Tab-separated table of C-alpha atoms in Angstrom:
chain	number	residue	atom	x	y	z
A	7	UNK	CA	-49.704	-57.125	30.527
A	8	UNK	CA	-47.002	-55.038	28.950
A	9	UNK	CA	-47.761	-51.558	27.697
A	10	UNK	CA	-46.856	-50.794	24.092
A	11	UNK	CA	-45.825	-47.216	23.259
A	12	UNK	CA	-45.782	-46.093	19.697
A	13	UNK	CA	-44.089	-42.872	18.560
A	14	UNK	CA	-46.015	-40.845	16.077
A	15	UNK	CA	-44.385	-39.683	12.785
A	16	UNK	CA	-44.709	-36.087	14.041
A	17	UNK	CA	-42.603	-36.923	17.114
A	18	UNK	CA	-39.861	-38.521	14.966
A	19	UNK	CA	-39.824	-35.513	12.658
A	20	UNK	CA	-39.320	-33.157	15.607
A	21	UNK	CA	-36.423	-35.251	16.881
A	22	UNK	CA	-34.787	-35.216	13.450
A	23	UNK	CA	-35.140	-31.403	13.213
A	24	UNK	CA	-33.524	-31.017	16.646
A	25	UNK	CA	-30.564	-33.181	15.575
A	26	UNK	CA	-30.123	-31.180	12.358
A	27	UNK	CA	-30.207	-27.890	14.280
A	28	UNK	CA	-27.566	-29.159	16.690
A	29	UNK	CA	-25.373	-30.193	13.756
A	30	UNK	CA	-25.711	-26.773	12.130
A	31	UNK	CA	-24.893	-25.018	15.386
A	32	UNK	CA	-21.801	-27.150	15.801
A	33	UNK	CA	-20.624	-26.336	12.274
A	34	UNK	CA	-21.226	-22.613	12.808
A	35	UNK	CA	-19.375	-22.713	16.143
A	36	UNK	CA	-16.407	-24.562	14.580
A	37	UNK	CA	-16.216	-22.154	11.621
A	38	UNK	CA	-16.493	-19.081	13.870
A	39	UNK	CA	-13.747	-20.379	16.176
A	40	UNK	CA	-11.463	-21.064	13.205
A	41	UNK	CA	-12.107	-17.625	11.714
A	42	UNK	CA	-11.447	-15.861	15.030
A	43	UNK	CA	-8.217	-17.830	15.451
A	44	UNK	CA	-7.006	-16.709	12.017
A	45	UNK	CA	-7.897	-13.080	12.752
A	46	UNK	CA	-6.152	-13.260	16.117
A	47	UNK	CA	-3.032	-14.694	14.483
A	48	UNK	CA	-3.014	-11.880	11.922
A	49	UNK	CA	-3.382	-9.280	14.670
A	50	UNK	CA	-0.550	-10.830	16.679
A	51	UNK	CA	1.735	-10.798	13.613
A	52	UNK	CA	0.678	-7.224	12.878
A	53	UNK	CA	1.431	-5.952	16.381
A	54	UNK	CA	4.748	-7.836	16.585
A	55	UNK	CA	6.011	-6.507	13.260
A	56	UNK	CA	4.199	-3.146	13.542
A	57	UNK	CA	4.722	-1.850	9.981
A	58	UNK	CA	6.053	1.695	9.797
A	59	UNK	CA	4.679	4.058	7.188
A	60	UNK	CA	6.826	4.637	4.098
A	61	UNK	CA	9.137	7.628	3.957
A	62	UNK	CA	9.345	10.079	1.067
A	63	UNK	CA	11.801	12.877	0.352
A	64	UNK	CA	11.994	15.385	-2.482
A	65	UNK	CA	15.420	15.227	-4.123
A	66	UNK	CA	15.010	17.735	-6.929
A	67	UNK	CA	12.440	20.039	-8.522
A	68	UNK	CA	12.746	21.990	-11.772
A	69	UNK	CA	10.142	24.388	-13.152
A	70	UNK	CA	10.376	24.774	-16.919
A	71	UNK	CA	7.118	26.630	-17.403
A	72	UNK	CA	4.765	28.472	-15.085
A	73	UNK	CA	2.827	31.258	-16.719
A	74	UNK	CA	-0.639	32.550	-17.467
A	75	UNK	CA	-2.323	32.427	-20.839
A	76	UNK	CA	-4.862	35.206	-20.607
A	77	UNK	CA	-6.040	36.270	-17.173
A	78	UNK	CA	-6.668	32.921	-15.476
A	79	UNK	CA	-5.459	30.018	-17.661
A	80	UNK	CA	-2.204	28.445	-16.486
A	81	UNK	CA	0.446	26.552	-18.452
A	82	UNK	CA	2.967	24.649	-16.357
A	83	UNK	CA	5.717	22.050	-16.647
A	84	UNK	CA	7.506	20.798	-13.526
A	85	UNK	CA	9.934	17.910	-13.289
A	86	UNK	CA	10.465	16.325	-9.870
A	87	UNK	CA	12.417	13.427	-8.374
A	88	UNK	CA	11.155	11.721	-5.225
A	89	UNK	CA	12.984	9.239	-3.020
A	90	UNK	CA	10.756	6.496	-1.622
A	91	UNK	CA	12.023	4.391	1.293
A	92	UNK	CA	10.578	1.355	3.075
A	93	UNK	CA	11.897	1.607	6.684
A	94	UNK	CA	10.549	-1.799	7.771
A	95	UNK	CA	12.800	-4.743	8.619
A	96	UNK	CA	10.447	-7.589	7.631
A	97	UNK	CA	7.566	-5.940	5.787
A	98	UNK	CA	7.351	-5.288	2.046
A	99	UNK	CA	5.093	-2.691	0.439
A	100	UNK	CA	2.952	-2.979	-2.697
A	101	UNK	CA	2.208	0.448	-4.197
A	102	UNK	CA	-0.946	-0.209	-6.208
A	103	UNK	CA	-1.498	3.366	-7.328
A	104	UNK	CA	0.185	6.758	-6.864
A	105	UNK	CA	-1.076	10.094	-8.182
A	106	UNK	CA	1.167	13.183	-7.946
A	107	UNK	CA	0.379	16.849	-8.569
A	108	UNK	CA	1.694	20.303	-7.659
A	109	UNK	CA	-0.177	23.099	-5.903
A	110	UNK	CA	0.480	26.758	-5.153
A	111	UNK	CA	-1.256	28.517	-2.255
A	112	UNK	CA	-3.977	25.866	-2.181
A	113	UNK	CA	-4.540	25.825	-5.960
A	114	UNK	CA	-3.632	22.970	-8.275
A	115	UNK	CA	-1.131	24.108	-10.873
A	116	UNK	CA	-0.716	20.742	-12.646
A	117	UNK	CA	-2.858	17.758	-13.496
A	118	UNK	CA	-2.326	14.378	-11.834
A	119	UNK	CA	0.638	12.314	-12.986
A	120	UNK	CA	0.485	8.561	-12.368
A	121	UNK	CA	3.364	6.351	-11.235
A	122	UNK	CA	3.167	2.709	-12.389
A	123	UNK	CA	2.522	0.165	-9.589
A	124	UNK	CA	5.620	-1.381	-8.015
A	125	UNK	CA	6.738	-3.540	-5.089
A	126	UNK	CA	9.288	-2.334	-2.542
A	127	UNK	CA	11.320	-4.794	-0.498
A	128	UNK	CA	12.062	-4.188	3.176
A	129	UNK	CA	14.724	-1.515	3.758
A	130	UNK	CA	14.704	-0.744	0.032
A	131	UNK	CA	14.697	2.682	-1.670
A	132	UNK	CA	13.444	3.808	-5.087
A	133	UNK	CA	13.890	6.992	-7.101
A	134	UNK	CA	10.667	8.182	-8.728
A	135	UNK	CA	10.938	10.793	-11.491
A	136	UNK	CA	8.011	12.378	-13.271
A	137	UNK	CA	6.911	15.478	-15.180
A	138	UNK	CA	3.838	17.376	-13.962
A	139	UNK	CA	2.098	19.471	-16.606
A	140	UNK	CA	-0.988	21.566	-17.239
A	141	UNK	CA	-2.254	23.299	-20.372
A	142	UNK	CA	-4.694	26.172	-19.933
A	143	UNK	CA	-5.678	25.040	-16.451
A	144	UNK	CA	-8.209	27.469	-14.899
A	145	UNK	CA	-6.852	29.180	-11.766
A	146	UNK	CA	-8.064	31.860	-9.398
A	147	UNK	CA	-7.911	35.442	-10.787
A	148	UNK	CA	-5.568	36.320	-7.901
A	149	UNK	CA	-2.923	33.862	-9.126
A	150	UNK	CA	-0.977	36.452	-11.123
A	151	UNK	CA	-1.004	38.895	-8.191
A	152	UNK	CA	0.268	36.243	-5.747
A	153	UNK	CA	3.040	35.262	-8.159
A	154	UNK	CA	4.056	38.912	-8.446
A	155	UNK	CA	4.314	39.228	-4.668
A	156	UNK	CA	6.486	36.115	-4.419
A	157	UNK	CA	8.677	37.438	-7.212
A	158	UNK	CA	9.298	40.596	-5.200
A	159	UNK	CA	10.235	38.494	-2.167
A	160	UNK	CA	12.541	36.381	-4.330
A	161	UNK	CA	11.248	32.904	-3.584
A	162	UNK	CA	8.481	30.579	-4.700
A	163	UNK	CA	6.922	28.013	-2.341
A	164	UNK	CA	5.148	25.008	-3.875
A	165	UNK	CA	3.487	21.918	-2.458
A	166	UNK	CA	4.066	18.613	-4.213
A	167	UNK	CA	1.319	16.240	-3.176
A	168	UNK	CA	0.698	12.572	-3.706
A	169	UNK	CA	-2.097	10.204	-2.803
A	170	UNK	CA	-2.502	6.526	-3.492
A	171	UNK	CA	-3.090	3.046	-2.111
A	172	UNK	CA	-0.658	0.531	-0.701
A	173	UNK	CA	-0.633	-2.980	0.774
A	174	UNK	CA	1.695	-4.501	3.367
A	175	UNK	CA	3.338	-7.893	2.703
A	176	UNK	CA	4.525	-10.147	5.561
A	177	UNK	CA	5.806	-13.500	4.305
A	178	UNK	CA	3.022	-14.822	2.074
A	179	UNK	CA	0.330	-12.741	3.776
A	180	UNK	CA	-0.772	-9.519	2.063
A	181	UNK	CA	-2.959	-6.946	3.802
A	182	UNK	CA	-5.907	-5.043	2.392
A	183	UNK	CA	-5.451	-1.673	0.719
A	184	UNK	CA	-4.588	1.428	2.734
A	185	UNK	CA	-4.803	4.983	1.479
A	186	UNK	CA	-1.748	7.181	1.955
A	187	UNK	CA	-1.082	10.901	1.434
A	188	UNK	CA	2.302	12.575	0.920
A	189	UNK	CA	2.964	16.324	1.150
A	190	UNK	CA	6.322	17.882	0.210
A	191	UNK	CA	7.131	21.591	0.503
A	192	UNK	CA	9.735	22.976	-1.894
A	193	UNK	CA	11.212	26.490	-1.895
A	194	UNK	CA	12.676	27.733	-5.175
A	195	UNK	CA	14.629	30.945	-5.866
A	196	UNK	CA	12.396	33.309	-7.824
A	197	UNK	CA	14.243	36.066	-9.735
A	198	UNK	CA	13.010	39.518	-10.581
A	199	UNK	CA	12.515	38.873	-14.308
A	200	UNK	CA	9.130	39.638	-15.833
A	201	UNK	CA	8.137	35.952	-15.907
A	202	UNK	CA	9.619	32.689	-14.613
A	203	UNK	CA	10.975	31.604	-17.992
A	204	UNK	CA	12.774	28.793	-16.184
A	205	UNK	CA	14.109	26.586	-15.317
A	206	UNK	CA	13.716	27.380	-11.633
A	207	UNK	CA	15.712	24.703	-9.851
A	208	UNK	CA	15.783	23.426	-6.284
A	209	UNK	CA	18.337	20.753	-5.374
A	210	UNK	CA	18.272	21.320	-1.626
A	211	UNK	CA	15.805	18.500	-1.122
A	212	UNK	CA	13.067	18.311	1.490
A	213	UNK	CA	11.605	15.707	3.806
A	214	UNK	CA	7.940	14.980	3.119
A	215	UNK	CA	5.081	14.314	5.504
A	216	UNK	CA	3.406	10.926	4.974
A	217	UNK	CA	0.015	9.928	6.369
A	218	UNK	CA	-1.421	6.397	6.141
């Protein structure tokens, strides 16, 4: 006599669930492997090309106005020209945003000035000119005293600072956004007149420090 074995519906359901789970695991494994391969390829390209940070230099600075209105309200007008260079051989740079301002002894003396977004080819250079201004900008009460001391010395030291976001471009691949900071130090001759009526001009130029 042969023995007949019947599988219950519950048993079939369990087998189907097991098969579905195996299928899902296989899909997840395949997707994860593909994603890791893409990331590894990007890293290999990145390390081979090794993008260098952009280089900035101050070409010219002219101060047309820098004086107090009252005891601690500053009016300023400064025109500057920056040279931006992409030192990379095979990497382009998208500058998505750039904000520039001037400071004196740790105090802002202008508001932010924005540079329109632009793309820079490899080994390319761009001249960036802008006017930095402030009207009745509150400053520290010691500002006038510090200016007087520098006037006695005969020179004025300013920091021209920039911060923004950039992206690297390699072929058709474009990286995520990276923040960068630029700091330029400019020394201008500061006469002994009662106030810097201007323009105070520096055409010596200066190399700037860039951090990405």
